[in-house]
XYZ file of C-alpha atoms in Angstrom:
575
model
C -19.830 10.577 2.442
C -23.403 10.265 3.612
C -25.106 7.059 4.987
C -27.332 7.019 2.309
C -24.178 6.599 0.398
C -22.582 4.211 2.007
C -25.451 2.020 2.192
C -25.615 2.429 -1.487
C -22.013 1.064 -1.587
C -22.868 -1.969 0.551
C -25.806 -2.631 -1.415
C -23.656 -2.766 -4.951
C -21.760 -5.480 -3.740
C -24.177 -7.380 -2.552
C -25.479 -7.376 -6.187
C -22.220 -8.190 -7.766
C -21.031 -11.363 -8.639
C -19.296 -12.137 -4.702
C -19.196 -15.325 -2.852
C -22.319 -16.109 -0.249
C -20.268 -15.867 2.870
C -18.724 -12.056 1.741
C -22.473 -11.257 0.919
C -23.712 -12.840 4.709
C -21.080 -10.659 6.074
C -22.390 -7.441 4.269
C -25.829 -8.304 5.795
C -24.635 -8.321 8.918
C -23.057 -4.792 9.112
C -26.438 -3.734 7.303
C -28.783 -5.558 9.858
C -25.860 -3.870 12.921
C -27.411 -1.537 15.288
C -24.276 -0.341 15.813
C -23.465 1.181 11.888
C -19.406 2.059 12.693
C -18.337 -0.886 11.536
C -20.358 -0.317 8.089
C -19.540 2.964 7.979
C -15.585 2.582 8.291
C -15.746 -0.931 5.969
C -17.045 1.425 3.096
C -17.195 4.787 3.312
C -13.905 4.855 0.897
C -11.832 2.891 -0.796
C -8.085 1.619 -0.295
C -5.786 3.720 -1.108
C -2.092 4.067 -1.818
C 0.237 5.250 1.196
C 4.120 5.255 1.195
C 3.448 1.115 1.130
C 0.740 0.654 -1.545
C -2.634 -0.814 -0.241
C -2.753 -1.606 3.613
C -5.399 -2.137 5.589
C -7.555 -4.149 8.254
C -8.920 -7.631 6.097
C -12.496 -8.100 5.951
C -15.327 -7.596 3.774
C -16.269 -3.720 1.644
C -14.138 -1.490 -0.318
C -12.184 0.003 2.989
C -10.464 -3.572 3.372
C -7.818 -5.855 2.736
C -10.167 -8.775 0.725
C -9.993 -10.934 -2.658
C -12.376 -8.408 -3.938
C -10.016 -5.202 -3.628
C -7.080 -6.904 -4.562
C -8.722 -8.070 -7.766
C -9.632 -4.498 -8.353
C -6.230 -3.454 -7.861
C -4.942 -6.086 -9.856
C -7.312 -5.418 -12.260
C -6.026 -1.502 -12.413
C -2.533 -2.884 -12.432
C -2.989 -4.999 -15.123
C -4.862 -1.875 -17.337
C -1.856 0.361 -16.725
C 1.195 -1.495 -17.374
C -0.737 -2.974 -20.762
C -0.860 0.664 -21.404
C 2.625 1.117 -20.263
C 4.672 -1.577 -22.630
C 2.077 -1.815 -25.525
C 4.172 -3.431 -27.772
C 6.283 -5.656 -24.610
C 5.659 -8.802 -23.095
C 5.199 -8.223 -19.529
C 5.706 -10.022 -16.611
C 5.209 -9.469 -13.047
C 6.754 -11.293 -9.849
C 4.903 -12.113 -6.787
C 5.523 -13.566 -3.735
C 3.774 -13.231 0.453
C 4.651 -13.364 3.672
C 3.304 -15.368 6.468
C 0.330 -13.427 7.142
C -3.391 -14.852 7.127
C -5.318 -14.881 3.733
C -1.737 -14.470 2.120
C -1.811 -17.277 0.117
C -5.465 -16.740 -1.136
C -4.474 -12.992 -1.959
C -1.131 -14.037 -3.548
C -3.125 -16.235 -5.450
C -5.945 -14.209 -6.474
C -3.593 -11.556 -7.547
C -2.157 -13.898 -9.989
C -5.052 -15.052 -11.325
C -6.455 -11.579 -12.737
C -2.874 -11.225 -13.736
C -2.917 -14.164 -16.157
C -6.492 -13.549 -16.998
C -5.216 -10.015 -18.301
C -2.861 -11.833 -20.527
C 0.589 -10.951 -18.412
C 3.255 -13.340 -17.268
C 3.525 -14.036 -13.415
C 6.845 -15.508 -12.234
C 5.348 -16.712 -8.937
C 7.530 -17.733 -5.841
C 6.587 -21.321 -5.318
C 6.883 -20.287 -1.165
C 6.297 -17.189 0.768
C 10.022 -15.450 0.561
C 11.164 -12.155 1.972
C 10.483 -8.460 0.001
C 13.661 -8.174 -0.562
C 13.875 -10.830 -2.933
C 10.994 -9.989 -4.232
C 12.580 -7.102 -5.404
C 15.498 -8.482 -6.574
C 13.253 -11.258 -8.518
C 11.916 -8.167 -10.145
C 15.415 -7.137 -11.541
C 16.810 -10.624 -12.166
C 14.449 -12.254 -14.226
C 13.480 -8.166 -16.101
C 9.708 -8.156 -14.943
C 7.997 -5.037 -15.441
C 6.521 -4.780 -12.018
C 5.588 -7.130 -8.825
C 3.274 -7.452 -6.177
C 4.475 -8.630 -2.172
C 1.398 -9.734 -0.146
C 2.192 -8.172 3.387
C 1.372 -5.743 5.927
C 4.719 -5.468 7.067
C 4.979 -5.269 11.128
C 1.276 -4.139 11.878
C -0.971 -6.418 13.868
C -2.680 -9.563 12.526
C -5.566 -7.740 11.982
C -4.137 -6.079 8.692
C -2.949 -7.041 5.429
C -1.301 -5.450 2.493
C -0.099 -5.179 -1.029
C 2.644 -3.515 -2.055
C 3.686 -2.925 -6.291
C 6.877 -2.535 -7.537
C 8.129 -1.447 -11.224
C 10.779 -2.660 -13.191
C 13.502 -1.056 -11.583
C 12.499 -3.329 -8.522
C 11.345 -0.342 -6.506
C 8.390 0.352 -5.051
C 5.840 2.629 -7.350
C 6.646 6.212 -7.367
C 5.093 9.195 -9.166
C 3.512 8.420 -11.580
C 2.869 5.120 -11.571
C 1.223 4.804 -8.269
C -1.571 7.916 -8.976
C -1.859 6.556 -12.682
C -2.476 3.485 -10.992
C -5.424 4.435 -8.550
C -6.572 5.803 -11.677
C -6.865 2.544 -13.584
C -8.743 1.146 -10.102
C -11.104 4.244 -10.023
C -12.257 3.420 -13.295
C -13.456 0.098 -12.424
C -16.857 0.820 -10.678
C -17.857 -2.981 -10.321
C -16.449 -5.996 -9.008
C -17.547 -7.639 -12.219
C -15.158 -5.680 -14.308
C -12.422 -7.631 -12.656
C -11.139 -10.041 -15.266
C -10.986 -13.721 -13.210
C -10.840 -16.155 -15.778
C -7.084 -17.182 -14.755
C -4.665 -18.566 -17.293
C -2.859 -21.010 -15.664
C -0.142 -21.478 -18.829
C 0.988 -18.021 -17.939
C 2.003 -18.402 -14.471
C 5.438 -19.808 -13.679
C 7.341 -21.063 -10.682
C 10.356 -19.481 -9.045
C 12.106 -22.414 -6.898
C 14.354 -22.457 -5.097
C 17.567 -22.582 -6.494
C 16.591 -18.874 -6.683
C 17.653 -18.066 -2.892
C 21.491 -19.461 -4.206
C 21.734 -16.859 -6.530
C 19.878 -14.019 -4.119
C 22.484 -15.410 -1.316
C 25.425 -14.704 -4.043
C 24.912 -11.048 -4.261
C 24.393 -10.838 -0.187
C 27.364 -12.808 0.050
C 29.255 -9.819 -2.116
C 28.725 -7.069 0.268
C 30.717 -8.438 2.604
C 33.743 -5.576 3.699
C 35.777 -7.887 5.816
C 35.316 -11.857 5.106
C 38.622 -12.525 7.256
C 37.590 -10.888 9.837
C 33.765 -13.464 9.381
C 36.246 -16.213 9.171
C 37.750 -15.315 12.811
C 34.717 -15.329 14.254
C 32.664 -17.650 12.406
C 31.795 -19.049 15.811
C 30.104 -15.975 17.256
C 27.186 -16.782 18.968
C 24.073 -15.016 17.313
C 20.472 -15.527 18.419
C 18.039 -14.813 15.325
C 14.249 -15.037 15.238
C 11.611 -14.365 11.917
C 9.119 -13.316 14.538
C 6.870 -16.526 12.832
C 7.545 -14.445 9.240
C 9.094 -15.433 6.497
C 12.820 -15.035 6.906
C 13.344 -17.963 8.540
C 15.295 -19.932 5.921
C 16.907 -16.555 4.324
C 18.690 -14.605 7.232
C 20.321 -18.023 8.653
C 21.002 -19.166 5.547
C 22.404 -14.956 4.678
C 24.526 -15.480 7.822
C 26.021 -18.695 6.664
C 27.842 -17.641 3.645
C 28.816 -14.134 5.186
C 30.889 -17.384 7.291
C 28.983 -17.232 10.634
C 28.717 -21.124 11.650
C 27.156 -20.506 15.656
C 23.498 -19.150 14.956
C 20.660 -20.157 17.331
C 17.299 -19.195 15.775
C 14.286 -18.888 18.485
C 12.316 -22.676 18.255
C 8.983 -20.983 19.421
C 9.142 -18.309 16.490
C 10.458 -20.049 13.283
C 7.446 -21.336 12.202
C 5.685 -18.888 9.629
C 2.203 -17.905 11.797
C 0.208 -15.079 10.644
C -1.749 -15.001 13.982
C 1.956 -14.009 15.545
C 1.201 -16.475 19.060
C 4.133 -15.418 20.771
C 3.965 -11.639 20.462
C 1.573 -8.762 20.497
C 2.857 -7.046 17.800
C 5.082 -8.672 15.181
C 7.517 -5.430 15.079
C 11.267 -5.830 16.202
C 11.001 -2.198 17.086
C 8.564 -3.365 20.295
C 11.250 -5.340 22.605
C 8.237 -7.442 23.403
C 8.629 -9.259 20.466
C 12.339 -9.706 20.907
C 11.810 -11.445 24.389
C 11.933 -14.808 23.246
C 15.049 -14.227 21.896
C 16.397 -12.410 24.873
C 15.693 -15.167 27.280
C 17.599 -17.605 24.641
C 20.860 -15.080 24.344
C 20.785 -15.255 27.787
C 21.170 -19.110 28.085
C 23.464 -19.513 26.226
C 25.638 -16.207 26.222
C 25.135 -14.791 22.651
C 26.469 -12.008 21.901
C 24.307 -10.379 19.084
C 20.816 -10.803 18.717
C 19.060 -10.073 15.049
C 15.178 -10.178 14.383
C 12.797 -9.419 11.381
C 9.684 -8.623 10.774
C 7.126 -10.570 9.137
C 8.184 -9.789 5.465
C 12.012 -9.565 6.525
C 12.306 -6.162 5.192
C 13.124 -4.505 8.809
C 15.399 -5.671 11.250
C 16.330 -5.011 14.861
C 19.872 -5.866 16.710
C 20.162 -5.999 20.679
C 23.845 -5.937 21.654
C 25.746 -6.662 24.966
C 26.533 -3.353 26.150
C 29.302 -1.896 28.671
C 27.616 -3.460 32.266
C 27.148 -6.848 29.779
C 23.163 -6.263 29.543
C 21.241 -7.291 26.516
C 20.398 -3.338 24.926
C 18.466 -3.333 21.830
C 19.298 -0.489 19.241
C 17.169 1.717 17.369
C 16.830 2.091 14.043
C 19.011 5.197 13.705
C 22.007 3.774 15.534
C 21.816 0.732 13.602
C 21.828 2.852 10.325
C 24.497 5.121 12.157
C 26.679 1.583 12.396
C 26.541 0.775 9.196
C 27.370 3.815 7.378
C 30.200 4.378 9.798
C 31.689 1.130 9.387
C 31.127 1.395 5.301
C 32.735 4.560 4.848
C 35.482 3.614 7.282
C 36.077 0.254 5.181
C 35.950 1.594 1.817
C 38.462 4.705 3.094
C 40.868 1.626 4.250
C 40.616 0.082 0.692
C 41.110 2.956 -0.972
C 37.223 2.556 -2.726
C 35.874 5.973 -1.822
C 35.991 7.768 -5.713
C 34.402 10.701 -4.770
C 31.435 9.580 -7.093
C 29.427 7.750 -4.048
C 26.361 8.723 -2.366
C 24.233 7.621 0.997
C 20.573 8.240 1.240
C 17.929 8.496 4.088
C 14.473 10.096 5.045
C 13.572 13.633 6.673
C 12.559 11.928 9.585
C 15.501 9.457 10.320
C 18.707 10.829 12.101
C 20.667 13.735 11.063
C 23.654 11.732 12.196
C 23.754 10.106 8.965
C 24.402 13.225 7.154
C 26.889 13.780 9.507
C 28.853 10.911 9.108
C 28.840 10.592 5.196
C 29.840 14.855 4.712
C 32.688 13.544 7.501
C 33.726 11.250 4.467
C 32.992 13.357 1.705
C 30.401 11.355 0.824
C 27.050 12.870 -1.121
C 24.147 12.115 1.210
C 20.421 12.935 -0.074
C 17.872 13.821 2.272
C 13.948 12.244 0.629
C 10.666 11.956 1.915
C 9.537 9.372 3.984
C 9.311 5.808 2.583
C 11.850 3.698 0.924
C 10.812 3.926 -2.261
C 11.646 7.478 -2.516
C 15.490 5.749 -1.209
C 14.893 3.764 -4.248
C 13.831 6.673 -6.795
C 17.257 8.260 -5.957
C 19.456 5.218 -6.787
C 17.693 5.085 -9.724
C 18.478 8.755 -11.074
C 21.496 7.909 -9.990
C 22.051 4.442 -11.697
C 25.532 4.564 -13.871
C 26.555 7.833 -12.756
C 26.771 7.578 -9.329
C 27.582 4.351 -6.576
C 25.271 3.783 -4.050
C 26.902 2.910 -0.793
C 23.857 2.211 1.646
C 20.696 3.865 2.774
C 17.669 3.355 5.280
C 14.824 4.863 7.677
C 14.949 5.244 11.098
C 12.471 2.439 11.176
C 14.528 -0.122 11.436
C 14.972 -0.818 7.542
C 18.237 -0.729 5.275
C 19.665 -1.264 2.212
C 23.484 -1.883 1.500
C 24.564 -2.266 -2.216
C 21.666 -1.647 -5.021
C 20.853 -5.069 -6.430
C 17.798 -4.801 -4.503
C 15.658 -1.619 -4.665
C 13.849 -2.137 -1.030
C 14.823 -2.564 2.603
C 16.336 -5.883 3.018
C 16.385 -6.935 6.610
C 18.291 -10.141 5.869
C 21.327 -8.748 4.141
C 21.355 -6.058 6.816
C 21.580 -8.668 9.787
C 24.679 -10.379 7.997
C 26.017 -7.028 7.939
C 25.566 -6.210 11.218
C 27.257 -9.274 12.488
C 29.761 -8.613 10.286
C 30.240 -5.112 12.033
C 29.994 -6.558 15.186
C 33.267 -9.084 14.502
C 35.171 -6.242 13.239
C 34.897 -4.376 16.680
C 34.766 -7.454 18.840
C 38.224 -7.739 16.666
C 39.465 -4.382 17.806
C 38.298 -4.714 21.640
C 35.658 -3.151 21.648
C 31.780 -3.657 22.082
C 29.037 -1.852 19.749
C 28.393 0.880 22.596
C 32.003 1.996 22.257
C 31.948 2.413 18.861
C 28.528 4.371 18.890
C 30.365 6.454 21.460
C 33.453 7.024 18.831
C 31.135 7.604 16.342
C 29.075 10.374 18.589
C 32.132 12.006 19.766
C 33.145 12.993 16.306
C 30.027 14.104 15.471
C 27.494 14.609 17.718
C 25.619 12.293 20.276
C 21.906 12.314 18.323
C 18.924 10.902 19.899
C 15.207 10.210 18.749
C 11.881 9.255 19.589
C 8.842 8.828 17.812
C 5.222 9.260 19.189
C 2.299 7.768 16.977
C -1.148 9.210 18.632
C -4.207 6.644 16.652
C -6.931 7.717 15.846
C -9.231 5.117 14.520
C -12.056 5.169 11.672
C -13.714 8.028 10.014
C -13.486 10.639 13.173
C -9.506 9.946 13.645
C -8.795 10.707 9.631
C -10.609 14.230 10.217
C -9.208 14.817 13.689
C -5.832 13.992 12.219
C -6.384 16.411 9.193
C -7.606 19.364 11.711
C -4.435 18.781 13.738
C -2.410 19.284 10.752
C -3.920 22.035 9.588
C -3.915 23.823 12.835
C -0.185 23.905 12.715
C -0.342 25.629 9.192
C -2.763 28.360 10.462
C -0.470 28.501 13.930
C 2.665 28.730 13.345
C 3.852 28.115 17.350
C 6.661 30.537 17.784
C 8.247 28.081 20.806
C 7.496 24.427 21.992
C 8.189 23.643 25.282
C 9.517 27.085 25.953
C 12.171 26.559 23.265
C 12.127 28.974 20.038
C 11.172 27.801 17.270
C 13.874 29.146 14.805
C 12.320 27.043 11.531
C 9.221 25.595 9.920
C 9.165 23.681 7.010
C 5.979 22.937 5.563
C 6.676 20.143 2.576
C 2.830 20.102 1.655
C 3.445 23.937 0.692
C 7.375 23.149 -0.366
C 7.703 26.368 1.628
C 10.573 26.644 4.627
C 9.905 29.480 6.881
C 12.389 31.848 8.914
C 10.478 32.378 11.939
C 13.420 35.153 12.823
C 12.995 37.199 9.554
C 9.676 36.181 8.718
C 11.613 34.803 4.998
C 9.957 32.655 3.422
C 12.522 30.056 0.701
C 11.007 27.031 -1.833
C 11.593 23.571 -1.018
C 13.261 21.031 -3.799
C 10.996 18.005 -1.897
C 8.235 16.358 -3.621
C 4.924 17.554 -1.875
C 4.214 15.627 1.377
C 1.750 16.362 4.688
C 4.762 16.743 6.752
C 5.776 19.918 9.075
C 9.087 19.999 10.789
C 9.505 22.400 13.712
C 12.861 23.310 14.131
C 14.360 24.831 17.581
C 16.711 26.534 18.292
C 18.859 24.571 20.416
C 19.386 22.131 17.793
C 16.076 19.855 18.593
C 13.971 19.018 15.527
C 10.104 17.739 15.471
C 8.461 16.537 12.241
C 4.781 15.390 12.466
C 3.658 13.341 9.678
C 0.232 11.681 9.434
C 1.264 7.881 8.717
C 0.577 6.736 4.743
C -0.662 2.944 6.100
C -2.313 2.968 9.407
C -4.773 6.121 11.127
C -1.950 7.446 12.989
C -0.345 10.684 13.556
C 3.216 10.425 14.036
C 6.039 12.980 15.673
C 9.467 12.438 14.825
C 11.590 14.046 17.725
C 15.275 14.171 17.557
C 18.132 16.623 19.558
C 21.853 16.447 19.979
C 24.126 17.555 21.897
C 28.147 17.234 22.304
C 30.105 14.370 23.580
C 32.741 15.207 25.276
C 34.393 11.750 26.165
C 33.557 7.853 26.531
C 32.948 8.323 29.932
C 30.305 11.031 29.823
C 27.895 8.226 27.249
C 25.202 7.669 30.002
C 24.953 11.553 31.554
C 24.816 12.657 28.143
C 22.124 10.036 26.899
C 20.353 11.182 29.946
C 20.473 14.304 29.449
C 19.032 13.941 26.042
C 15.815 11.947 27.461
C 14.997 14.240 29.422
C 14.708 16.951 26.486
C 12.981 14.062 24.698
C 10.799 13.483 27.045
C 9.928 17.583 27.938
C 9.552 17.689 24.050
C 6.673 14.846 24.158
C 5.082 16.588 26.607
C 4.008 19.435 24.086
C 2.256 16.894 21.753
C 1.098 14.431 23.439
């Protein structure tokens, strides 16, 4: 896109119908001598990634603002009137903490109602999860969460849903962008709201969320024996502060501490740099706290409570915070090993997870004779396969290495807060047995391999980073490296091109994947790399991962050690 262009783009929404201080804003990028900040605000619009709209908030069509959520809205609302002709629709929506979220929330109901559709609106910010679940309970034909997830305070987002309480898959989300491309103004938004269409969800609605949480529980005996566990929880200032406590409660845990400084919903995040559980910066609040007063599990979420992070007391009684793939490696294990002592495994059950999250999970649920799908990244591809799946098949559990999961199917998303009552749970039935969480990943690796990851994410900002990040990825297409870090490369798959490649035999075999920009180097010493440009923020990412045998309990920290270092000779290479 040229500058004349862009300029061009500015200049038609100044003469649309936006507010004064939007339009002052537009004249200063114009009047900038510096012309990035114009360039990267318009020079295209928002689009879909693996998490619907996401982006930095501020003014032109490259931006998180009440103008691009009307237009998405307004897209939304063409396509499912389109969709159920002859239906009544509704839609739910609810926010997070984040700044502008009530405004957007708010805005996006408005052309909702103006469009002539039902909006069951939460009457407070509430966690995706039950967002998703609102979706299914109350049959709405789609819904809208205001968040950006974990990213900085800086960004905003909007993710849709459809009916099955899932995040928008093929087709819906192109046919959607679709509906938005065709609206060329601002002024073909629809904002005459319709107030008589909107209705409250209160909350006597979190009982009946808390009912089905309260089902999943495996072992409520066990809860009842150690209902005075000490657990540490913190919302990060997001908006599972009343949900995950309250989750915790009727799973029967009576002794949980939730951070002071953090439990206040703040989209400007004071007390952390990033709002990520991943980061162990933002867990050291709660840190300090476990330490005072000796807790023994720690449990965070992100802003929208769909991710979650645990930090356990390991063997020297430090405070070690897990990853997202031993987390997920927990929770199948313990599953599959609970519904083998109850006699529930049919046969007819399946696990899911992502190309780039742990092979360990595969493992575990083939160890069980359990059906395990591999899908591309993002849960709503997690959340596709339950739903091809609905009355034929049970869905155990599934989740990303990125820290999100989803046990049972009544909700259709990650859901950090049923996942930290079922972590605690996990942790009382080892604490039961003698042992501590380390032991058990160490039982767990010893049967089938000790797997460790890493993930690098290289940014690369603006207009320049999208095109260096495209030339990388193409350069790996047009050379093919036959070794990385002097290891052969025994494997390529290309998911763009559906294509898998035998670098031995030069072979070539199709791919049953959906089309993605992912390639996935694989070694031959077991080591796996997948780079993936990211679908929300101008990043590329590499997904490392590499096993290797565990011989005993004893051998946990030489062999974790041992795997760093090829992790970290592996990084080397790409970064």
């Amino acid at each position: 896109m040229t500058d004349t262009i862009i300029i061009e783009k500015a200049q038609a929404w100044l003469n649309s119908n936006i507010d004064e201080k939007s339009k002052a804003e537009i004249h200063a990028l114009l009047n900038a001598q510096d012309q990035t900040e114009l360039i990267d605000s318009f020079y295209k619009d928002l689009e879909f990634g693996t998490g619907g709209l996401r982006g930095l908030m501020g003014v032109g069509s490259n931006r998180m603002n009440v103008y691009t959520i009307g237009m998405a809205t307004q897209g939304l609302a063409n396509y499912l009137k389109a969709s159920f002709p002859e239906e009544e629709i509704s839609l739910a929506i609810t926010h997070d903490s984040r700044i502008n979220n009530t405004l957007f929330a708010e805005t996006t109901a408005n052309v909702l109602t103006a469009n002539g559709i039902k909006v069951k609106y939460f009457r407070d910010m509430r966690p995706t999860p039950m967002l998703s679940f609102a979706i299914r309970h109350y049959g709405c034909k789609s819904g809208v969460m205001v968040t950006a997830s974990h990213n900085p305070k800086e960004y905003n987002g909007y993710k849709v849903y459809w009916d099955d309480g899932g995040q928008v898959v093929a087709p819906h989300d192109k046919n959607i962008i679709a509906e938005v491309m065709k609206i060329k103004s601002i002024d073909d938004v629809n904002w005459a709201k319709d107030d008589t269409l909107k209705e409250y969800i209160e909350e006597d609605f979190d009982n009946i969320y808390l009912d089905e949480v309260k089902n999943l529980s495996m072992s409520p005996l066990t809860n009842l024996a150690e209902k005075d566990m000490t657990i540490v929880f913190s919302p990060i200032h997001g908006a599972s502060g009343k949900m995950v406590p309250d989750a915790l409660k009727v799973f029967g845990f009576e002794n949980v501490h939730v951070v002071k400084e953090q439990i206040e919903p703040d989209g400007n995040f004071p007390t952390v740099k990033y709002p990520n559980p991943e980061e162990t910066e933002a867990l050291d609040l709660s840190i300090k706290l476990a330490k005072e007063i000796n807790a023994e599990l720690v449990l965070a979420c992100d802003p929208d409570g769909d991710r979650y992070a645990a930090v356990v007391k390991n063997e020297n009684n430090d405070y070690e915070l897990l990853n997202g793939n031993q987390t997920g490696a927990l929770i199948i294990y313990y599953l599959l090993n609970m519904y083998r002592e109850q006699g529930r495994l049919t046969g007819n059950q399946f696990t899911v997870s992502t190309i780039v999250t742990t092979g360990l999970l595969g493992e575990i649920s083939k160890g069980f004779g359990v059906e395990y799908y591999d899908v591309l990244t993002g849960f709503k591809n997690i959340a596709a396969v339950i739903l091809a799946n609905e009355g034929k098949k049970e869905f155990i559990a599934g989740g990303e290495e990125s820290y999100g999961f989803l046990v049972g199917d009544f909700v259709r998303d990650k859901d950090g807060v049923s996942a930290c009552a079922v972590v605690a749970e996990i942790m009382a039935y080892y604490k039961q047995k003698g042992l501590n969480i380390i032991d058990v990943l160490a039982e767990i690796y010893m049967e089938y391999g000790f797997y460790k990851e890493a993930l690098i994410s290289i940014t690369k900002k603006g207009k320049d980073g999208a095109e260096q990040i495209q030339e990388l990825m193409k350069g790996f297409r047009t050379n093919k490296p036959k070794s990385i870090n002097g290891i052969a490369v025994s494997k390529i798959v290309d998911v763009q091109e559906s294509i898998s490649y035998d670098m031995k035999s030069g072979t070539e075999e199709k791919l049953e994947l959906d089309k993605s920009n992912v390639i996935q180097f694989y070694l031959e010493d077991g080591s796996k790399i997948s780079a993936r440009p990211s679908g929300t923020e101008p990043k590329i990412k590499y997904y490392i991962s590499v096993n290797e045998n565990l011989p005993n309990r004893d051998a946990y920290r030489a062999t974790e050690a041992s795997l760093e270092a090829k992790i970290s000779a592996l990084k080397s290479f790409f970064e």
